[in-house]
Amino acid sequence: MVGSRTTTKTWPIIGHASQVDRLRRMVTGDQFPLAILITGAPDVGRKALSLQFAAASLCPSASDGVPCGQCRTCASVATERHPDAEIWSVKRQEDESGAASRSGSMTIETVRKIAASTALRPYEGRHRFIIVDEAETLGEPAQQALLKTLEDLPGYATIILIATSAGAMLDTVRSRCVEIALQLVPTVEIVAAIDGPDAHAIAARAAGRPGWAIKALAEPDWRASQSEGIERLESWLRMSTAERLVEAYQRGDRFMKERKQAFQDLDRVQLIWRDIVLTSADLDQFAFDAERARGLMARSSAGMSDWYRALTATRQCIQDLTGNIRPRLAMQAMVNQWPTL
């Protein structure tokens, strides 16, 4: 997650200092685990951290586990073109098959291709990295197939699984991974790492996600479209009980076609309720956007227990959808616990 200034003295990553140091020590000690599970919210820095880990390991000019960031190796890793830092995702699966995934998930066939890839020896460096993005989309059969791959990994290969949460992975898969959990980054750290007159506003909207802030800063049109999406979510929260339910049903019906966007929207809703809980407890300093939270709370007679119930229900909905509970039922159960705003 590269910005003009960073909060660490090692890799150009915004936040996550302890996680960066842990991975850097693996590089300097030349001790690579067979599998790593990096978890956290979208845009929090999971993929950026994975790529920096690979770059630090492959860069011929690396010093004390820090890649130079200037050589051909660093450039090819950053642009996802290095032969020893291979990336798999739902998009790659769709590009290779020529068809969209109906479930939005990676299949057993893709896991078999990943398994074949792990058998390839490093092309340029001494180690090889296979990064599996959106690993939470792997269903149980696909994860069982992945488990066999993890059990047979050669010593020169490391698989890096990127997922929203460790709970999305089978216990047997998790047990073979070194877990690196990324938390949301404090707004002050994001502000300190980006330049521009709108840095504070962008950092607040980013809600702990440096990747969102960097893209919003670089692409004003994208930022505007994202802001419109956030406003639609806030509008959903402000609807009457009946209107909320209709919206929930519609989102549930679209879930399979818009799985990734649906999880992003629910995660954003979860953060809105989180900010309201913190702000209602006069803990503004821990909220990402306390001003917005107070605006949403202004006309409501709900109290702390109501806000917390809404937050818990939204988290449960995300968990239910990850566990393949019917989307309509999961969405309905969630909005029924939301207090009126």
PDB file of C-alpha atoms in Angstrom, residues 54-295:
ATOM      1  CA  ALA A  54       7.788 -11.486  -2.257  1.00  0.00           C
ATOM      2  CA  ALA A  55       9.775  -8.461  -3.440  1.00  0.00           C
ATOM      3  CA  ALA A  56      11.899  -8.432  -0.276  1.00  0.00           C
ATOM      4  CA  SER A  57      12.684 -12.086  -0.832  1.00  0.00           C
ATOM      5  CA  LEU A  58      13.432 -11.838  -4.565  1.00  0.00           C
ATOM      6  CA  CYS A  59      15.092  -8.403  -4.900  1.00  0.00           C
ATOM      7  CA  PRO A  60      18.830  -8.888  -5.613  1.00  0.00           C
ATOM      8  CA  SER A  61      19.573  -5.510  -4.002  1.00  0.00           C
ATOM      9  CA  ALA A  62      17.513  -6.027  -0.840  1.00  0.00           C
ATOM     10  CA  SER A  63      19.131  -4.779   2.354  1.00  0.00           C
ATOM     11  CA  ASP A  64      18.124  -6.118   5.777  1.00  0.00           C
ATOM     12  CA  GLY A  65      14.920  -7.516   4.308  1.00  0.00           C
ATOM     13  CA  VAL A  66      13.968  -4.276   2.544  1.00  0.00           C
ATOM     14  CA  PRO A  67      13.614  -4.400  -1.276  1.00  0.00           C
ATOM     15  CA  CYS A  68      15.225  -1.581  -3.236  1.00  0.00           C
ATOM     16  CA  GLY A  69      12.003  -0.741  -5.056  1.00  0.00           C
ATOM     17  CA  GLN A  70      13.951   0.360  -8.130  1.00  0.00           C
ATOM     18  CA  CYS A  71      15.221  -2.750  -9.917  1.00  0.00           C
ATOM     19  CA  ARG A  72      13.566  -4.842 -12.612  1.00  0.00           C
ATOM     20  CA  THR A  73      12.689  -7.530 -10.059  1.00  0.00           C
ATOM     21  CA  CYS A  74      10.854  -5.075  -7.783  1.00  0.00           C
ATOM     22  CA  ALA A  75       9.042  -3.564 -10.762  1.00  0.00           C
ATOM     23  CA  SER A  76       7.912  -6.935 -12.099  1.00  0.00           C
ATOM     24  CA  VAL A  77       6.646  -8.024  -8.668  1.00  0.00           C
ATOM     25  CA  ALA A  78       4.775  -4.730  -8.221  1.00  0.00           C
ATOM     26  CA  THR A  79       3.115  -5.092 -11.631  1.00  0.00           C
ATOM     27  CA  GLU A  80       2.305  -8.762 -10.905  1.00  0.00           C
ATOM     28  CA  ARG A  81       4.460 -10.072 -13.738  1.00  0.00           C
ATOM     29  CA  HIS A  82       7.301 -11.806 -11.923  1.00  0.00           C
ATOM     30  CA  PRO A  83       7.446 -15.553 -12.677  1.00  0.00           C
ATOM     31  CA  ASP A  84       8.309 -16.381  -9.065  1.00  0.00           C
ATOM     32  CA  ALA A  85       5.428 -14.346  -7.587  1.00  0.00           C
ATOM     33  CA  GLU A  86       2.341 -15.819  -9.177  1.00  0.00           C
ATOM     34  CA  ILE A  87      -1.136 -14.529  -8.321  1.00  0.00           C
ATOM     35  CA  TRP A  88      -4.405 -16.448  -8.542  1.00  0.00           C
ATOM     36  CA  SER A  89      -7.861 -14.931  -8.132  1.00  0.00           C
ATOM     37  CA  VAL A  90     -11.459 -15.213  -9.295  1.00  0.00           C
ATOM     38  CA  LYS A  91     -10.658 -12.718 -12.050  1.00  0.00           C
ATOM     39  CA  ARG A  92      -7.748 -14.802 -13.330  1.00  0.00           C
ATOM     40  CA  GLN A  93      -9.974 -17.871 -13.261  1.00  0.00           C
ATOM     41  CA  GLU A  94     -12.581 -16.035 -15.330  1.00  0.00           C
ATOM     42  CA  ASP A  95      -9.979 -14.657 -17.743  1.00  0.00           C
ATOM     43  CA  GLU A  96      -8.531 -18.114 -18.349  1.00  0.00           C
ATOM     44  CA  SER A  97     -11.900 -19.834 -18.717  1.00  0.00           C
ATOM     45  CA  GLY A  98     -13.438 -17.038 -20.773  1.00  0.00           C
ATOM     46  CA  ALA A  99     -16.583 -17.092 -18.652  1.00  0.00           C
ATOM     47  CA  ALA A 100     -17.757 -15.401 -15.487  1.00  0.00           C
ATOM     48  CA  SER A 101     -17.976 -17.528 -12.361  1.00  0.00           C
ATOM     49  CA  ARG A 102     -21.669 -17.975 -11.570  1.00  0.00           C
ATOM     50  CA  SER A 103     -20.960 -18.335  -7.855  1.00  0.00           C
ATOM     51  CA  GLY A 104     -18.122 -15.801  -7.747  1.00  0.00           C
ATOM     52  CA  SER A 105     -15.896 -18.532  -6.314  1.00  0.00           C
ATOM     53  CA  MET A 106     -12.655 -20.241  -7.215  1.00  0.00           C
ATOM     54  CA  THR A 107     -13.162 -23.825  -8.283  1.00  0.00           C
ATOM     55  CA  ILE A 108     -11.459 -27.170  -7.719  1.00  0.00           C
ATOM     56  CA  GLU A 109     -10.127 -26.910 -11.273  1.00  0.00           C
ATOM     57  CA  THR A 110      -8.341 -23.677 -10.333  1.00  0.00           C
ATOM     58  CA  VAL A 111      -6.917 -25.300  -7.192  1.00  0.00           C
ATOM     59  CA  ARG A 112      -5.546 -28.076  -9.396  1.00  0.00           C
ATOM     60  CA  LYS A 113      -3.827 -25.472 -11.562  1.00  0.00           C
ATOM     61  CA  ILE A 114      -2.386 -23.887  -8.415  1.00  0.00           C
ATOM     62  CA  ALA A 115      -1.117 -27.313  -7.353  1.00  0.00           C
ATOM     63  CA  ALA A 116       0.584 -27.758 -10.727  1.00  0.00           C
ATOM     64  CA  SER A 117       2.150 -24.316 -10.376  1.00  0.00           C
ATOM     65  CA  THR A 118       3.709 -25.189  -7.019  1.00  0.00           C
ATOM     66  CA  ALA A 119       5.659 -27.977  -8.694  1.00  0.00           C
ATOM     67  CA  LEU A 120       7.551 -25.465 -10.851  1.00  0.00           C
ATOM     68  CA  ARG A 121      10.983 -24.602  -9.521  1.00  0.00           C
ATOM     69  CA  PRO A 122      11.938 -20.914  -9.038  1.00  0.00           C
ATOM     70  CA  TYR A 123      12.755 -19.278 -12.357  1.00  0.00           C
ATOM     71  CA  GLU A 124      14.920 -16.354 -11.223  1.00  0.00           C
ATOM     72  CA  GLY A 125      15.253 -16.430  -7.453  1.00  0.00           C
ATOM     73  CA  ARG A 126      15.785 -19.070  -4.778  1.00  0.00           C
ATOM     74  CA  HIS A 127      12.157 -19.154  -3.691  1.00  0.00           C
ATOM     75  CA  ARG A 128       8.744 -19.128  -5.300  1.00  0.00           C
ATOM     76  CA  PHE A 129       5.534 -17.481  -4.051  1.00  0.00           C
ATOM     77  CA  ILE A 130       1.987 -18.425  -5.045  1.00  0.00           C
ATOM     78  CA  ILE A 131      -0.480 -15.768  -3.865  1.00  0.00           C
ATOM     79  CA  VAL A 132      -4.136 -16.836  -3.723  1.00  0.00           C
ATOM     80  CA  ASP A 133      -6.320 -13.736  -3.502  1.00  0.00           C
ATOM     81  CA  GLU A 134      -9.965 -13.997  -2.345  1.00  0.00           C
ATOM     82  CA  ALA A 135      -9.243 -17.355  -0.735  1.00  0.00           C
ATOM     83  CA  GLU A 136     -12.517 -17.071   1.182  1.00  0.00           C
ATOM     84  CA  THR A 137     -14.321 -17.839  -2.096  1.00  0.00           C
ATOM     85  CA  LEU A 138     -12.920 -21.373  -2.043  1.00  0.00           C
ATOM     86  CA  GLY A 139     -15.737 -23.734  -1.122  1.00  0.00           C
ATOM     87  CA  GLU A 140     -15.167 -26.750   1.125  1.00  0.00           C
ATOM     88  CA  PRO A 141     -14.373 -29.171  -1.761  1.00  0.00           C
ATOM     89  CA  ALA A 142     -11.881 -26.678  -3.209  1.00  0.00           C
ATOM     90  CA  GLN A 143     -10.290 -26.148   0.213  1.00  0.00           C
ATOM     91  CA  GLN A 144      -9.992 -29.901   0.674  1.00  0.00           C
ATOM     92  CA  ALA A 145      -8.142 -30.039  -2.647  1.00  0.00           C
ATOM     93  CA  LEU A 146      -5.963 -27.131  -1.508  1.00  0.00           C
ATOM     94  CA  LEU A 147      -5.173 -29.005   1.710  1.00  0.00           C
ATOM     95  CA  LYS A 148      -3.580 -31.792  -0.305  1.00  0.00           C
ATOM     96  CA  THR A 149      -1.454 -29.194  -2.099  1.00  0.00           C
ATOM     97  CA  LEU A 150      -0.334 -27.688   1.210  1.00  0.00           C
ATOM     98  CA  GLU A 151       0.646 -31.118   2.498  1.00  0.00           C
ATOM     99  CA  ASP A 152       2.838 -31.777  -0.542  1.00  0.00           C
ATOM    100  CA  LEU A 153       4.460 -28.352  -1.007  1.00  0.00           C
ATOM    101  CA  PRO A 154       8.152 -28.400  -1.968  1.00  0.00           C
ATOM    102  CA  GLY A 155      10.504 -26.471   0.310  1.00  0.00           C
ATOM    103  CA  TYR A 156      11.202 -23.789  -2.300  1.00  0.00           C
ATOM    104  CA  ALA A 157       7.543 -22.699  -2.476  1.00  0.00           C
ATOM    105  CA  THR A 158       5.306 -20.637  -0.182  1.00  0.00           C
ATOM    106  CA  ILE A 159       1.564 -20.279  -0.702  1.00  0.00           C
ATOM    107  CA  ILE A 160       0.092 -17.009   0.579  1.00  0.00           C
ATOM    108  CA  LEU A 161      -3.662 -17.125   1.133  1.00  0.00           C
ATOM    109  CA  ILE A 162      -5.471 -13.781   1.299  1.00  0.00           C
ATOM    110  CA  ALA A 163      -8.890 -13.867   2.967  1.00  0.00           C
ATOM    111  CA  THR A 164     -11.292 -11.586   4.782  1.00  0.00           C
ATOM    112  CA  SER A 165     -11.146 -13.709   7.926  1.00  0.00           C
ATOM    113  CA  ALA A 166      -9.469 -16.851   9.192  1.00  0.00           C
ATOM    114  CA  GLY A 167     -12.915 -18.262   9.949  1.00  0.00           C
ATOM    115  CA  ALA A 168     -13.598 -18.511   6.213  1.00  0.00           C
ATOM    116  CA  MET A 169     -10.960 -21.247   5.950  1.00  0.00           C
ATOM    117  CA  LEU A 170     -11.195 -24.861   7.105  1.00  0.00           C
ATOM    118  CA  ASP A 171      -9.430 -25.584  10.385  1.00  0.00           C
ATOM    119  CA  THR A 172      -7.262 -28.135   8.614  1.00  0.00           C
ATOM    120  CA  VAL A 173      -6.098 -25.463   6.157  1.00  0.00           C
ATOM    121  CA  ARG A 174      -5.533 -22.892   8.897  1.00  0.00           C
ATOM    122  CA  SER A 175      -3.468 -25.328  10.934  1.00  0.00           C
ATOM    123  CA  ARG A 176      -0.909 -25.457   8.138  1.00  0.00           C
ATOM    124  CA  CYS A 177      -0.588 -21.691   7.830  1.00  0.00           C
ATOM    125  CA  VAL A 178       1.243 -18.957   9.673  1.00  0.00           C
ATOM    126  CA  GLU A 179      -1.540 -16.424  10.326  1.00  0.00           C
ATOM    127  CA  ILE A 180      -0.975 -12.701   9.815  1.00  0.00           C
ATOM    128  CA  ALA A 181      -4.038 -10.651  10.795  1.00  0.00           C
ATOM    129  CA  LEU A 182      -4.321  -7.060   9.551  1.00  0.00           C
ATOM    130  CA  GLN A 183      -6.498  -4.608  11.451  1.00  0.00           C
ATOM    131  CA  LEU A 184      -8.020  -1.405  10.113  1.00  0.00           C
ATOM    132  CA  VAL A 185      -5.458   1.410  10.091  1.00  0.00           C
ATOM    133  CA  PRO A 186      -6.133   4.477  12.284  1.00  0.00           C
ATOM    134  CA  THR A 187      -7.246   7.521  10.305  1.00  0.00           C
ATOM    135  CA  VAL A 188      -4.325   9.589  11.627  1.00  0.00           C
ATOM    136  CA  GLU A 189      -1.854   7.127  10.118  1.00  0.00           C
ATOM    137  CA  ILE A 190      -3.560   7.304   6.723  1.00  0.00           C
ATOM    138  CA  VAL A 191      -3.620  11.112   6.845  1.00  0.00           C
ATOM    139  CA  ALA A 192       0.101  11.119   7.646  1.00  0.00           C
ATOM    140  CA  ALA A 193       0.828   8.899   4.641  1.00  0.00           C
ATOM    141  CA  ILE A 194      -1.038  10.695   1.850  1.00  0.00           C
ATOM    142  CA  ASP A 195      -0.732  14.156   0.343  1.00  0.00           C
ATOM    143  CA  GLY A 196      -3.411  16.500  -0.921  1.00  0.00           C
ATOM    144  CA  PRO A 197      -5.855  19.144   0.245  1.00  0.00           C
ATOM    145  CA  ASP A 198      -8.545  16.509   0.809  1.00  0.00           C
ATOM    146  CA  ALA A 199      -6.325  14.130   2.798  1.00  0.00           C
ATOM    147  CA  HIS A 200      -8.394  14.324   5.995  1.00  0.00           C
ATOM    148  CA  ALA A 201     -11.725  13.863   4.213  1.00  0.00           C
ATOM    149  CA  ILE A 202     -10.394  10.973   2.137  1.00  0.00           C
ATOM    150  CA  ALA A 203      -8.816   9.277   5.161  1.00  0.00           C
ATOM    151  CA  ALA A 204     -12.099   9.531   7.073  1.00  0.00           C
ATOM    152  CA  ARG A 205     -14.024   8.012   4.163  1.00  0.00           C
ATOM    153  CA  ALA A 206     -11.408   5.277   3.814  1.00  0.00           C
ATOM    154  CA  ALA A 207     -12.498   3.905   7.209  1.00  0.00           C
ATOM    155  CA  GLY A 208      -9.178   2.289   8.002  1.00  0.00           C
ATOM    156  CA  ARG A 209      -8.350   1.120   4.463  1.00  0.00           C
ATOM    157  CA  PRO A 210      -5.170   2.675   3.060  1.00  0.00           C
ATOM    158  CA  GLY A 211      -5.799   1.152  -0.369  1.00  0.00           C
ATOM    159  CA  TRP A 212      -9.125   2.945  -0.651  1.00  0.00           C
ATOM    160  CA  ALA A 213      -7.504   6.249   0.312  1.00  0.00           C
ATOM    161  CA  ILE A 214      -4.667   5.902  -2.206  1.00  0.00           C
ATOM    162  CA  LYS A 215      -7.012   5.067  -5.062  1.00  0.00           C
ATOM    163  CA  ALA A 216      -9.436   7.841  -4.094  1.00  0.00           C
ATOM    164  CA  LEU A 217      -6.583  10.332  -4.092  1.00  0.00           C
ATOM    165  CA  ALA A 218      -5.346   9.212  -7.509  1.00  0.00           C
ATOM    166  CA  GLU A 219      -8.737   8.798  -9.193  1.00  0.00           C
ATOM    167  CA  PRO A 220     -11.238  11.567  -8.366  1.00  0.00           C
ATOM    168  CA  ASP A 221     -13.954  10.050 -10.585  1.00  0.00           C
ATOM    169  CA  TRP A 222     -13.662   6.712  -8.802  1.00  0.00           C
ATOM    170  CA  ARG A 223     -13.738   8.498  -5.466  1.00  0.00           C
ATOM    171  CA  ALA A 224     -16.953  10.270  -6.475  1.00  0.00           C
ATOM    172  CA  SER A 225     -18.597   6.994  -7.499  1.00  0.00           C
ATOM    173  CA  GLN A 226     -17.529   5.374  -4.229  1.00  0.00           C
ATOM    174  CA  SER A 227     -18.878   8.306  -2.237  1.00  0.00           C
ATOM    175  CA  GLU A 228     -22.209   7.908  -4.016  1.00  0.00           C
ATOM    176  CA  GLY A 229     -22.222   4.243  -3.032  1.00  0.00           C
ATOM    177  CA  ILE A 230     -21.572   5.131   0.610  1.00  0.00           C
ATOM    178  CA  GLU A 231     -24.421   7.655   0.509  1.00  0.00           C
ATOM    179  CA  ARG A 232     -26.749   4.938  -0.810  1.00  0.00           C
ATOM    180  CA  LEU A 233     -25.790   2.735   2.118  1.00  0.00           C
ATOM    181  CA  GLU A 234     -26.460   5.559   4.547  1.00  0.00           C
ATOM    182  CA  SER A 235     -29.819   6.068   2.850  1.00  0.00           C
ATOM    183  CA  TRP A 236     -30.579   2.378   3.426  1.00  0.00           C
ATOM    184  CA  LEU A 237     -29.915   2.823   7.122  1.00  0.00           C
ATOM    185  CA  ARG A 238     -32.263   5.826   7.243  1.00  0.00           C
ATOM    186  CA  MET A 239     -35.182   4.036   5.542  1.00  0.00           C
ATOM    187  CA  SER A 240     -38.333   2.956   7.318  1.00  0.00           C
ATOM    188  CA  THR A 241     -38.512  -0.622   8.561  1.00  0.00           C
ATOM    189  CA  ALA A 242     -40.579  -1.750   5.553  1.00  0.00           C
ATOM    190  CA  GLU A 243     -38.333   0.019   3.035  1.00  0.00           C
ATOM    191  CA  ARG A 244     -35.221  -1.453   4.630  1.00  0.00           C
ATOM    192  CA  LEU A 245     -36.678  -4.932   4.278  1.00  0.00           C
ATOM    193  CA  VAL A 246     -37.477  -4.429   0.592  1.00  0.00           C
ATOM    194  CA  GLU A 247     -33.932  -3.186  -0.007  1.00  0.00           C
ATOM    195  CA  ALA A 248     -32.565  -6.179   1.919  1.00  0.00           C
ATOM    196  CA  TYR A 249     -34.553  -8.610  -0.237  1.00  0.00           C
ATOM    197  CA  GLN A 250     -33.345  -6.926  -3.421  1.00  0.00           C
ATOM    198  CA  ARG A 251     -29.736  -7.089  -2.258  1.00  0.00           C
ATOM    199  CA  GLY A 252     -30.212 -10.719  -1.286  1.00  0.00           C
ATOM    200  CA  ASP A 253     -31.547 -11.538  -4.761  1.00  0.00           C
ATOM    201  CA  ARG A 254     -28.495  -9.886  -6.359  1.00  0.00           C
ATOM    202  CA  PHE A 255     -26.005 -11.474  -3.985  1.00  0.00           C
ATOM    203  CA  MET A 256     -24.772 -14.321  -6.202  1.00  0.00           C
ATOM    204  CA  LYS A 257     -24.168 -11.983  -9.132  1.00  0.00           C
ATOM    205  CA  GLU A 258     -22.611  -9.235  -7.017  1.00  0.00           C
ATOM    206  CA  ARG A 259     -20.964 -11.247  -4.252  1.00  0.00           C
ATOM    207  CA  LYS A 260     -17.797  -9.171  -3.949  1.00  0.00           C
ATOM    208  CA  GLN A 261     -19.641  -5.842  -3.976  1.00  0.00           C
ATOM    209  CA  ALA A 262     -22.201  -7.184  -1.510  1.00  0.00           C
ATOM    210  CA  PHE A 263     -19.515  -8.070   1.025  1.00  0.00           C
ATOM    211  CA  GLN A 264     -17.853  -4.674   0.531  1.00  0.00           C
ATOM    212  CA  ASP A 265     -21.170  -2.920   1.149  1.00  0.00           C
ATOM    213  CA  LEU A 266     -21.915  -4.948   4.276  1.00  0.00           C
ATOM    214  CA  ASP A 267     -18.431  -4.334   5.588  1.00  0.00           C
ATOM    215  CA  ARG A 268     -18.954  -0.602   5.094  1.00  0.00           C
ATOM    216  CA  VAL A 269     -22.323  -0.782   6.896  1.00  0.00           C
ATOM    217  CA  GLN A 270     -20.611  -2.615   9.748  1.00  0.00           C
ATOM    218  CA  LEU A 271     -18.101   0.222  10.064  1.00  0.00           C
ATOM    219  CA  ILE A 272     -20.865   2.828  10.095  1.00  0.00           C
ATOM    220  CA  TRP A 273     -22.551   1.054  13.020  1.00  0.00           C
ATOM    221  CA  ARG A 274     -19.141   0.708  14.691  1.00  0.00           C
ATOM    222  CA  ASP A 275     -18.587   4.468  14.449  1.00  0.00           C
ATOM    223  CA  ILE A 276     -22.051   5.103  15.888  1.00  0.00           C
ATOM    224  CA  VAL A 277     -21.346   2.781  18.842  1.00  0.00           C
ATOM    225  CA  LEU A 278     -18.040   4.514  19.578  1.00  0.00           C
ATOM    226  CA  THR A 279     -19.383   8.020  19.109  1.00  0.00           C
ATOM    227  CA  SER A 280     -22.407   7.359  21.332  1.00  0.00           C
ATOM    228  CA  ALA A 281     -19.931   6.299  24.039  1.00  0.00           C
ATOM    229  CA  ASP A 282     -17.991   9.581  23.565  1.00  0.00           C
ATOM    230  CA  LEU A 283     -15.058   7.696  22.074  1.00  0.00           C
ATOM    231  CA  ASP A 284     -14.799   9.885  18.996  1.00  0.00           C
ATOM    232  CA  GLN A 285     -11.035   9.446  18.837  1.00  0.00           C
ATOM    233  CA  PHE A 286     -11.500   5.775  17.917  1.00  0.00           C
ATOM    234  CA  ALA A 287     -14.143   6.397  15.249  1.00  0.00           C
ATOM    235  CA  PHE A 288     -13.185   6.749  11.592  1.00  0.00           C
ATOM    236  CA  ASP A 289     -15.811   9.443  10.927  1.00  0.00           C
ATOM    237  CA  ALA A 290     -17.402  10.671  14.153  1.00  0.00           C
ATOM    238  CA  GLU A 291     -19.061  13.629  12.410  1.00  0.00           C
ATOM    239  CA  ARG A 292     -20.988  11.348  10.061  1.00  0.00           C
ATOM    240  CA  ALA A 293     -21.942   9.074  12.973  1.00  0.00           C
ATOM    241  CA  ARG A 294     -23.375  11.986  14.952  1.00  0.00           C
ATOM    242  CA  GLY A 295     -25.336  13.089  11.903  1.00  0.00           C
TER     243      GLY A 295
END
